[in-house]
Coordinates of C-alpha atoms and ligand atoms in Angstrom, one line a residue:
M1 CA 13.9 20.4 8.0
A2 CA 11.9 17.6 6.3
H3 CA 12.9 16.0 3.1
L4 CA 10.1 15.1 0.8
Q5 CA 11.0 12.2 -1.4
E6 CA 9.7 12.0 -4.9
V7 CA 8.9 8.6 -6.2
T8 CA 9.4 8.4 -9.9
I9 CA 6.6 7.0 -11.9
A10 CA 7.0 5.6 -15.4
P11 CA 4.0 6.3 -17.7
E12 CA 1.8 3.5 -18.7
T13 CA -1.0 3.4 -21.3
I14 CA -4.5 2.6 -20.3
D15 CA -4.9 0.8 -23.7
R16 CA -3.6 -2.4 -22.1
F17 CA -7.0 -2.7 -20.3
A18 CA -8.5 -3.6 -23.7
A19 CA -7.3 -7.2 -23.1
L20 CA -9.6 -7.3 -20.0
I21 CA -12.6 -5.1 -20.4
V22 CA -14.9 -4.0 -23.3
E23 CA -13.3 -1.6 -25.7
E24 CA -15.9 1.2 -25.0
R25 CA -14.8 1.4 -21.4
V26 CA -11.2 1.9 -22.5
T27 CA -12.0 4.5 -25.1
G28 CA -14.4 6.2 -22.7
A29 CA -11.7 6.5 -20.1
K30 CA -9.2 7.8 -22.6
A31 CA -11.6 10.5 -23.7
V32 CA -12.1 11.6 -20.1
A33 CA -8.3 11.7 -19.5
E34 CA -7.8 13.7 -22.7
R35 CA -10.4 16.3 -21.5
L36 CA -8.8 16.5 -18.1
S37 CA -5.4 16.8 -19.6
Q38 CA -6.5 19.8 -21.7
R39 CA -8.2 21.4 -18.7
L40 CA -5.2 21.1 -16.4
E41 CA -2.9 22.6 -19.1
G42 CA 0.4 21.9 -17.4
R43 CA -0.8 22.1 -13.9
V44 CA 0.5 19.2 -11.7
V45 CA -1.6 16.7 -9.7
W46 CA 0.4 16.0 -6.6
N47 CA -0.2 13.0 -4.4
V48 CA 1.4 13.0 -0.9
N49 CA 1.5 10.2 1.6
S50 CA 3.9 9.0 4.2
T51 CA 5.5 5.9 2.9
A52 CA 6.7 4.5 -0.4
R53 CA 6.4 0.9 0.7
G54 CA 4.1 -1.2 2.7
G55 CA 0.4 -1.0 3.1
G56 CA -2.5 -0.3 0.8
V57 CA -1.8 3.3 -0.3
A58 CA 1.8 2.7 -1.3
E59 CA 0.4 -0.3 -3.2
M60 CA -2.2 1.7 -5.2
L61 CA -0.5 4.9 -5.9
P62 CA 2.2 3.9 -8.3
S63 CA -0.1 2.0 -10.7
L64 CA -2.8 4.6 -10.7
L65 CA -0.4 7.4 -11.2
A66 CA 1.4 5.5 -14.0
Y67 CA -1.9 5.5 -16.1
V68 CA -2.5 9.1 -15.3
R69 CA 1.0 10.0 -16.5
G70 CA 0.4 7.8 -19.5
A71 CA -2.6 10.0 -20.3
G72 CA -0.4 13.1 -20.5
I73 CA -1.2 14.5 -17.1
D74 CA 1.7 15.6 -14.9
C75 CA 0.9 13.5 -11.9
R76 CA 3.5 13.1 -9.1
W77 CA 4.0 11.2 -5.9
L78 CA 5.8 12.7 -2.9
V79 CA 6.4 11.0 0.4
M80 CA 6.5 13.2 3.4
E81 CA 9.1 12.7 6.1
G82 CA 8.3 12.4 9.8
T83 CA 10.1 11.7 13.0
P84 CA 9.5 8.5 15.1
D85 CA 7.4 10.6 17.5
F86 CA 5.3 11.9 14.6
F87 CA 4.6 8.4 13.4
R88 CA 3.7 7.3 16.9
V89 CA 1.1 10.0 17.0
T90 CA -0.2 9.2 13.5
K91 CA -0.3 5.5 14.3
R92 CA -2.3 6.4 17.4
V93 CA -4.7 8.4 15.3
H94 CA -4.9 5.6 12.8
H95 CA -5.9 3.2 15.5
A96 CA -8.4 5.6 16.9
L97 CA -10.1 6.0 13.6
H98 CA -10.6 2.2 13.7
G99 CA -12.0 2.6 17.3
S100 CA -8.9 1.1 18.9
V101 CA -6.6 2.6 21.5
G102 CA -3.4 1.2 20.0
E103 CA -0.6 1.8 22.4
G104 CA -2.7 4.4 24.1
M105 CA -0.6 7.5 24.1
P106 CA -2.7 10.6 24.8
L107 CA -3.8 12.7 21.8
D108 CA -3.1 15.9 23.8
E109 CA -1.5 19.2 23.1
A110 CA 2.0 17.6 23.2
A111 CA 1.0 15.2 20.5
R112 CA -0.5 18.0 18.4
A113 CA 2.6 20.0 18.7
I114 CA 4.7 17.1 17.4
Y115 CA 2.2 16.7 14.5
D116 CA 2.0 20.4 13.7
Q117 CA 5.8 20.7 13.6
V118 CA 6.3 17.9 11.2
S119 CA 3.4 19.1 9.0
Q120 CA 4.9 22.6 8.9
D121 CA 8.4 21.3 8.0
N122 CA 7.0 19.3 5.2
A123 CA 4.7 22.1 4.1
I124 CA 7.7 24.4 3.6
E125 CA 9.2 22.1 1.1
L126 CA 5.9 21.4 -0.5
Q127 CA 5.1 25.1 -0.9
A128 CA 8.2 25.5 -3.0
L129 CA 6.9 23.0 -5.5
V130 CA 3.1 23.6 -5.6
R131 CA 1.7 26.4 -7.7
P132 CA -1.7 28.0 -7.4
R133 CA -4.4 25.8 -8.9
D134 CA -2.3 22.7 -8.9
V135 CA -4.3 19.7 -7.5
V136 CA -2.9 18.3 -4.2
I137 CA -4.3 14.9 -3.1
L138 CA -3.3 14.2 0.5
H139 CA -3.6 10.7 1.7
D140 CA -4.5 9.5 5.2
P141 CA -4.1 11.0 8.7
Q142 CA -0.4 11.6 8.4
T143 CA -1.0 14.3 5.8
A144 CA -4.1 16.1 7.2
G145 CA -1.8 18.7 8.8
L146 CA -0.7 19.8 5.3
I147 CA -4.2 20.8 4.3
P148 CA -4.3 24.4 5.6
H149 CA -0.8 25.0 4.2
M150 CA -1.7 23.8 0.8
M151 CA -5.0 25.7 0.7
R152 CA -3.0 28.9 1.6
A153 CA -0.7 28.1 -1.4
G154 CA -3.8 28.3 -3.6
A155 CA -3.9 24.6 -4.5
I156 CA -7.1 22.6 -5.1
V157 CA -6.9 20.3 -2.1
V158 CA -8.4 16.8 -1.7
W159 CA -7.9 14.8 1.5
R160 CA -8.4 11.1 1.1
C161 CA -8.8 8.9 4.1
H162 CA -8.3 5.2 3.5
V163 CA -9.3 4.1 7.0
G164 CA -12.5 4.4 8.9
Q165 CA -15.1 2.4 10.8
D166 CA -18.8 1.9 10.4
D167 CA -20.0 2.9 13.9
P168 CA -18.4 5.9 15.6
D169 CA -17.3 5.3 19.2
E170 CA -15.5 7.2 21.9
E171 CA -12.1 6.3 20.4
S172 CA -12.9 7.2 16.8
D173 CA -14.4 10.5 18.1
R174 CA -11.1 11.1 19.7
G175 CA -9.2 10.5 16.5
W176 CA -11.5 12.7 14.5
A177 CA -11.4 15.5 17.1
F178 CA -7.6 15.4 16.6
L179 CA -7.9 15.8 12.8
A180 CA -11.0 18.0 12.6
P181 CA -9.2 21.4 12.9
Y182 CA -7.2 20.6 9.7
L183 CA -10.3 19.4 7.8
E184 CA -12.4 22.5 8.3
N185 CA -12.4 24.1 4.9
V186 CA -11.0 21.4 2.7
P187 CA -13.0 21.4 -0.6
A188 CA -13.2 17.6 -0.9
T189 CA -12.7 14.6 1.2
V190 CA -12.7 11.0 -0.1
F191 CA -13.6 7.9 1.8
S192 CA -13.8 4.2 0.9
R193 CA -17.4 3.8 2.0
E194 CA -20.3 6.0 3.0
A195 CA -20.4 4.9 6.6
Y196 CA -16.8 6.2 7.1
I197 CA -17.7 9.9 6.6
P198 CA -17.2 11.3 10.0
A199 CA -19.4 14.0 11.6
C200 CA -16.7 16.6 11.2
C201 CA -16.7 16.2 7.4
D202 CA -19.4 17.8 5.3
R203 CA -21.3 15.0 3.4
G204 CA -21.8 17.3 0.5
R205 CA -18.1 17.7 0.1
S206 CA -17.3 14.0 0.6
V207 CA -17.0 11.5 -2.2
I208 CA -16.9 7.7 -2.0
I209 CA -14.2 6.1 -4.1
P210 CA -13.4 2.4 -3.2
P211 CA -9.8 1.4 -3.8
S212 CA -8.7 -0.7 -6.8
I213 CA -5.9 -3.0 -7.9
D214 CA -3.7 -3.0 -11.0
P215 CA -4.1 -6.3 -12.9
F216 CA -0.7 -5.8 -14.7
S217 CA 1.4 -5.1 -11.6
A218 CA 3.9 -7.7 -10.3
K219 CA 1.4 -8.3 -7.6
N220 CA -1.5 -9.2 -9.8
Q221 CA -0.2 -10.1 -13.2
D222 CA -0.9 -13.6 -14.6
M223 CA 1.6 -16.1 -13.4
D224 CA 1.7 -19.7 -14.6
E225 CA 2.1 -22.5 -12.1
A226 CA 5.7 -23.3 -13.0
T227 CA 6.7 -19.7 -12.2
V228 CA 4.6 -19.7 -9.0
R229 CA 6.4 -22.9 -7.9
A230 CA 9.9 -21.6 -8.8
I231 CA 9.3 -18.3 -6.8
L232 CA 7.9 -20.1 -3.8
V233 CA 10.7 -22.7 -3.7
H234 CA 13.4 -20.1 -4.3
T235 CA 12.2 -17.9 -1.5
G236 CA 12.0 -20.9 0.9
L237 CA 8.2 -20.7 1.3
V238 CA 7.7 -24.2 -0.3
E239 CA 10.0 -27.1 -0.3
G240 CA 11.9 -28.0 -3.5
P241 CA 12.5 -29.1 -6.1
P242 CA 11.7 -25.9 -8.0
G243 CA 10.4 -27.6 -11.2
E244 CA 10.9 -26.4 -14.7
G245 CA 10.0 -22.7 -14.2
S246 CA 12.1 -19.7 -13.3
P247 CA 11.4 -17.2 -10.6
T248 CA 10.7 -14.3 -12.9
F249 CA 8.0 -11.7 -13.4
L250 CA 7.5 -8.5 -15.5
H251 CA 7.7 -5.0 -14.1
R252 CA 4.8 -2.8 -15.0
D253 CA 6.7 -1.3 -17.9
G254 CA 7.3 -4.7 -19.4
T255 CA 11.0 -5.1 -18.4
P256 CA 12.0 -8.4 -16.8
G257 CA 12.4 -8.9 -13.1
R258 CA 13.6 -11.9 -11.0
V259 CA 13.0 -13.0 -7.5
D260 CA 16.5 -13.2 -6.0
R261 CA 16.1 -12.8 -2.3
Q262 CA 14.7 -15.3 0.1
A263 CA 12.1 -14.9 2.8
D264 CA 13.0 -15.2 6.5
V265 CA 10.7 -17.8 7.7
I266 CA 10.0 -18.5 11.4
R267 CA 9.1 -22.2 11.4
H268 CA 9.8 -25.5 13.1
G269 CA 10.9 -28.2 10.8
R270 CA 10.3 -28.3 7.1
A271 CA 8.7 -26.0 4.6
P272 CA 5.4 -27.2 3.2
S273 CA 5.6 -29.5 0.2
W274 CA 4.3 -28.2 -3.1
N275 CA 1.2 -30.4 -2.7
T276 CA 0.3 -29.2 0.8
P277 CA -2.8 -27.1 0.8
L278 CA -2.0 -23.7 2.2
V279 CA -4.1 -21.3 4.1
V280 CA -2.6 -17.9 3.6
Q281 CA -2.9 -14.4 5.1
V282 CA -0.8 -11.6 3.8
S283 CA -0.8 -8.5 5.9
R284 CA 1.3 -5.9 7.7
W285 CA 2.2 -7.0 11.3
D286 CA -0.7 -5.2 12.9
W287 CA -3.0 -6.4 15.7
L288 CA -6.0 -5.2 13.6
K289 CA -5.2 -8.0 11.1
D290 CA -5.4 -10.4 14.1
P291 CA -2.4 -12.7 13.3
A292 CA -2.8 -14.3 16.7
G293 CA -6.4 -15.1 16.0
V294 CA -5.6 -16.6 12.6
M295 CA -3.0 -18.9 14.2
E296 CA -5.2 -19.9 17.1
G297 CA -8.3 -20.5 14.9
F298 CA -6.2 -22.6 12.6
A299 CA -4.6 -24.6 15.4
Q300 CA -7.9 -25.1 17.2
K301 CA -10.2 -26.0 14.5
V302 CA -8.8 -26.6 11.0
E303 CA -6.5 -29.4 12.1
E304 CA -9.2 -31.4 13.6
T305 CA -11.3 -31.4 10.4
A306 CA -10.8 -33.8 7.4
A307 CA -8.7 -31.0 5.9
S308 CA -6.0 -31.5 8.4
G309 CA -3.3 -31.8 5.7
A310 CA -3.4 -28.0 5.4
E311 CA -0.7 -25.7 6.7
L312 CA -0.9 -22.0 7.5
V313 CA 1.4 -19.2 6.2
L314 CA 1.1 -15.8 7.8
A315 CA 3.1 -13.5 5.6
G316 CA 4.1 -9.9 6.1
P317 CA 6.8 -7.4 5.3
N318 CA 10.2 -7.6 6.8
V319 CA 9.4 -5.3 9.6
T320 CA 12.2 -2.9 9.5
A321 CA 11.0 -1.8 6.2
V322 CA 7.7 0.0 6.7
A323 CA 8.6 3.5 7.7
D324 CA 5.2 4.8 9.0
D325 CA 4.4 1.6 10.9
P326 CA 6.5 1.7 14.1
E327 CA 4.5 -1.1 15.7
G328 CA 5.3 -3.8 13.1
A329 CA 8.4 -5.1 14.9
T330 CA 6.7 -5.3 18.3
V331 CA 3.7 -7.1 16.8
L332 CA 5.8 -9.6 15.0
N333 CA 7.8 -10.3 18.2
E334 CA 4.7 -10.9 20.1
V335 CA 3.2 -13.1 17.3
S336 CA 6.4 -15.2 17.2
A337 CA 6.3 -15.5 21.0
L338 CA 2.7 -16.8 20.7
W339 CA 3.8 -19.2 18.0
R340 CA 6.7 -20.5 20.2
G341 CA 4.1 -21.2 22.9
L342 CA 2.0 -23.5 20.6
P343 CA 2.3 -27.3 20.9
Q344 CA 4.9 -28.6 18.5
N345 CA 2.4 -30.3 16.3
D346 CA 0.8 -26.9 15.6
R347 CA 4.1 -25.2 15.2
D348 CA 5.0 -27.7 12.5
K349 CA 2.1 -26.5 10.4
I350 CA 2.3 -22.7 11.0
H351 CA 4.9 -20.6 9.2
L352 CA 5.6 -17.0 9.8
A353 CA 7.1 -15.5 6.6
L354 CA 8.9 -12.2 6.5
L355 CA 9.0 -11.2 2.9
P356 CA 12.0 -9.3 1.6
M357 CA 11.1 -5.6 1.0
A358 CA 14.4 -4.3 -0.5
D359 CA 12.8 -4.4 -4.0
I360 CA 9.1 -3.7 -4.0
A361 CA 8.4 -5.4 -7.3
E362 CA 10.2 -8.5 -6.1
N363 CA 8.1 -8.5 -2.9
A364 CA 5.0 -8.1 -5.0
A365 CA 5.9 -11.0 -7.2
I366 CA 6.3 -13.2 -4.1
V367 CA 2.9 -12.1 -2.7
N368 CA 1.4 -12.9 -6.1
A369 CA 2.9 -16.4 -6.1
L370 CA 1.8 -17.0 -2.5
Q371 CA -1.8 -15.8 -3.1
R372 CA -2.1 -17.9 -6.3
H373 CA -0.8 -21.0 -4.6
A374 CA -3.1 -20.6 -1.6
A375 CA -5.9 -23.2 -1.3
V376 CA -7.7 -20.7 0.9
V377 CA -6.9 -17.0 1.4
V378 CA -7.9 -15.5 4.7
Q379 CA -8.2 -11.9 5.9
K380 CA -9.3 -12.1 9.5
S381 CA -9.1 -8.4 10.2
M382 CA -10.8 -7.0 13.3
K383 CA -11.2 -3.7 11.4
E384 CA -10.5 -2.9 7.8
G385 CA -11.0 0.3 5.8
F386 CA -11.0 -1.8 2.6
G387 CA -9.0 -4.9 2.2
L388 CA -6.7 -4.7 -0.8
T389 CA -5.5 -8.2 -0.1
V390 CA -9.0 -9.4 -0.4
T391 CA -9.4 -7.9 -3.9
E392 CA -6.0 -9.2 -4.8
A393 CA -7.1 -12.7 -3.9
M394 CA -10.5 -12.3 -5.6
W395 CA -8.6 -11.3 -8.8
K396 CA -6.7 -14.5 -8.6
A397 CA -9.9 -16.5 -8.3
R398 CA -9.0 -17.6 -4.8
P399 CA -11.7 -18.8 -2.3
I400 CA -11.6 -16.4 0.7
V401 CA -12.6 -16.3 4.3
A402 CA -12.7 -12.7 5.5
S403 CA -14.2 -10.9 8.5
A404 CA -17.4 -9.0 7.8
V405 CA -15.9 -5.7 8.8
G406 CA -15.6 -2.4 7.1
G407 CA -15.1 -2.3 3.3
I408 CA -14.8 -6.1 3.1
Q409 CA -18.6 -6.2 3.4
D410 CA -18.8 -4.2 0.1
Q411 CA -16.2 -6.4 -1.5
I412 CA -17.6 -9.8 -0.8
E413 CA -21.2 -10.8 -0.8
D414 CA -21.3 -13.7 1.6
G415 CA -21.5 -17.1 0.0
V416 CA -21.1 -15.6 -3.4
H417 CA -17.6 -14.1 -3.7
G418 CA -16.2 -15.6 -0.5
L419 CA -17.3 -16.5 3.0
L420 CA -17.7 -13.8 5.5
L421 CA -16.9 -14.3 9.2
K422 CA -19.8 -12.6 10.9
E423 CA -18.0 -12.1 14.3
A424 CA -14.4 -11.2 13.5
G425 CA -13.3 -12.7 16.9
D426 CA -15.1 -16.0 16.5
L427 CA -12.2 -18.4 16.2
S428 CA -14.4 -21.5 16.0
A429 CA -16.5 -20.1 13.2
F430 CA -13.3 -19.0 11.4
G431 CA -11.9 -22.5 11.6
S432 CA -15.2 -24.0 10.3
L433 CA -15.4 -21.7 7.3
V434 CA -11.8 -22.4 6.3
G435 CA -12.3 -26.1 6.9
R436 CA -15.4 -26.0 4.6
L437 CA -13.5 -24.4 1.7
L438 CA -10.6 -26.9 2.2
E439 CA -12.9 -29.8 2.1
D440 CA -15.3 -28.9 -0.6
R441 CA -13.0 -28.0 -3.4
A442 CA -15.8 -27.7 -6.1
Y443 CA -17.6 -25.1 -3.9
A444 CA -14.3 -23.3 -3.3
E445 CA -13.6 -23.2 -7.0
Q446 CA -17.0 -21.7 -7.8
I447 CA -16.6 -19.1 -5.1
G448 CA -13.2 -18.2 -6.5
Q449 CA -14.6 -17.8 -10.0
N450 CA -17.3 -15.5 -8.8
A451 CA -14.7 -13.5 -6.9
R452 CA -12.6 -13.0 -10.0
K453 CA -15.6 -11.8 -12.0
R454 CA -16.5 -9.3 -9.3
A455 CA -12.9 -8.0 -9.1
L456 CA -12.9 -7.5 -12.9
E457 CA -16.2 -5.6 -12.9
S458 CA -15.7 -3.4 -9.9
Y459 CA -12.2 -3.2 -8.6
L460 CA -9.8 -2.4 -11.5
G461 CA -8.1 1.0 -11.8
V462 CA -10.2 2.3 -14.7
R463 CA -13.2 2.8 -12.5
H464 CA -11.0 4.5 -9.9
L465 CA -9.4 6.9 -12.3
L466 CA -12.7 8.0 -13.8
Q467 CA -14.0 8.8 -10.3
Y468 CA -10.9 10.9 -9.6
A469 CA -11.2 12.7 -13.0
E470 CA -14.8 13.5 -12.3
L471 CA -13.9 14.9 -8.8
I472 CA -11.1 17.1 -10.1
E473 CA -13.2 18.5 -13.0
R474 CA -15.9 19.4 -10.5
L475 CA -13.5 21.1 -8.1
D476 CA -11.8 23.0 -10.9
G477 CA -15.1 24.1 -12.3
Ligands
UDP1 N1 1.6 -6.3 1.3 C1 2.7 -6.6 0.6 N2 3.7 -7.3 1.2 C2 3.6 -7.8 2.5 C3 2.4 -7.5 3.2 C4 1.4 -6.7 2.5 O1 2.9 -6.3 -0.6 O2 4.5 -8.4 3.0 C5 0.5 -5.6 0.5 C6 -0.7 -6.4 0.3 O3 -0.5 -7.2 -0.8 C7 -1.7 -5.3 0.0 C8 -1.2 -4.2 0.9 O4 0.1 -4.5 1.3 O5 -1.6 -4.8 -1.3 C9 -2.1 -4.1 2.2 O6 -3.2 -3.4 1.9 P1 -4.6 -3.7 2.7 O7 -5.6 -2.8 2.2 O8 -4.9 -5.1 2.7 O9 -4.2 -3.3 4.2 P2 -3.4 -2.1 4.9 O10 -2.0 -2.5 5.0 O11 -3.6 -0.9 3.9 O12 -4.1 -1.9 6.2

């Protein structure tokens, strides 16, 4: 029997956006929310995914849902439970949708049986909660098996897929063939970009909603330099002294928080000094984020440029913590083995940081500080549905080098809001682009300012919530 976990969400008012965007956008959003609240009349909007921590979906849901709850709509978040075998299957599907074989297990009848059993176990619990005409938004491949169950329960079902790739191939076809039976009659599917709508999903029933960030979360809230320094020194990511600040932040509801835990850092020698320019990539430990390529590209190229004082921080979650990501530990082990094989001079400048995950807000505040302190943020993904880390860095006005893959191509216009790496595997070009931003600080500053403006205009939660409201109204009509 599965155990659905409910994650509690404290309500938050959308009024706070008035500090960032024009008043009419805020009042417009409030009017839409009010209309939706009246229409739903006590019905619940359920969101279901497969992890409460780690990765883009777990990042986005709490902040979006907080504003929905603040608007008087009963919106809830449930996390489904799965077995290790289930998550091996879903990770395999996830890789397939990105055109990659992952660890290569067959997506055969045995895999389907595992998937169906866990879906059914979770559906039994879900059915006890969901009433007819409730809205159920299911996120990602892990939840697709719940679609037929929820439709039978009379809910208005939306399936949202946060992953995808631009050009279908044999592997992505295999992934979609696995999911297709569950998607047959779903009233609406949501994708992050047009090119991700697969052949098995009706275009007329598909909607494009790019992800967003919450500017007030611990991850993205303003943070002065003294606090950044205090947090980075306290966690061991930067060498002391900590300066005058304290390692504090605000929770989304305004209550104070403090960074207490330290990062486990795999390094040789000392932490970077406060004045050392840092190249930073923050990601789950996943080969699609190409941590090995980032290290190699940095070691090969950046060091030989005039910007050789820079050091690299590859930061990711403490791997035991991300429930639906069973490969994380393996990838980290292999990345650290590669790191150990580097010449000592390179090892001295490359730090693998495992960020504490026990307290999500604390983890977020550390990521915030690290991204703000970065001289250059990189996201050298081989595939990317939509890079939340890219938007996070844009919001912080950081100059970025990111691969021209998937949603990143929508997020960044090359040379305007960041520099795009045309071939994700081109280590030499990667090193040159990073070197260019490290050397030409005026150019880097301009790119960072453009990025901030774009994040403000296009990637905040208000836009996201309005798109959801429109979709729900349409489906309910
Ligand atoms: N993240 C985090 N701590 C970590 C590593 C990643 O909070 O140690 C966050 C990161 O800041 C971002 C999300 O996880 O908000 C990753 O989302 P993205 O879309 O970049 O990639 P995904 O993991 O969904 O493939």
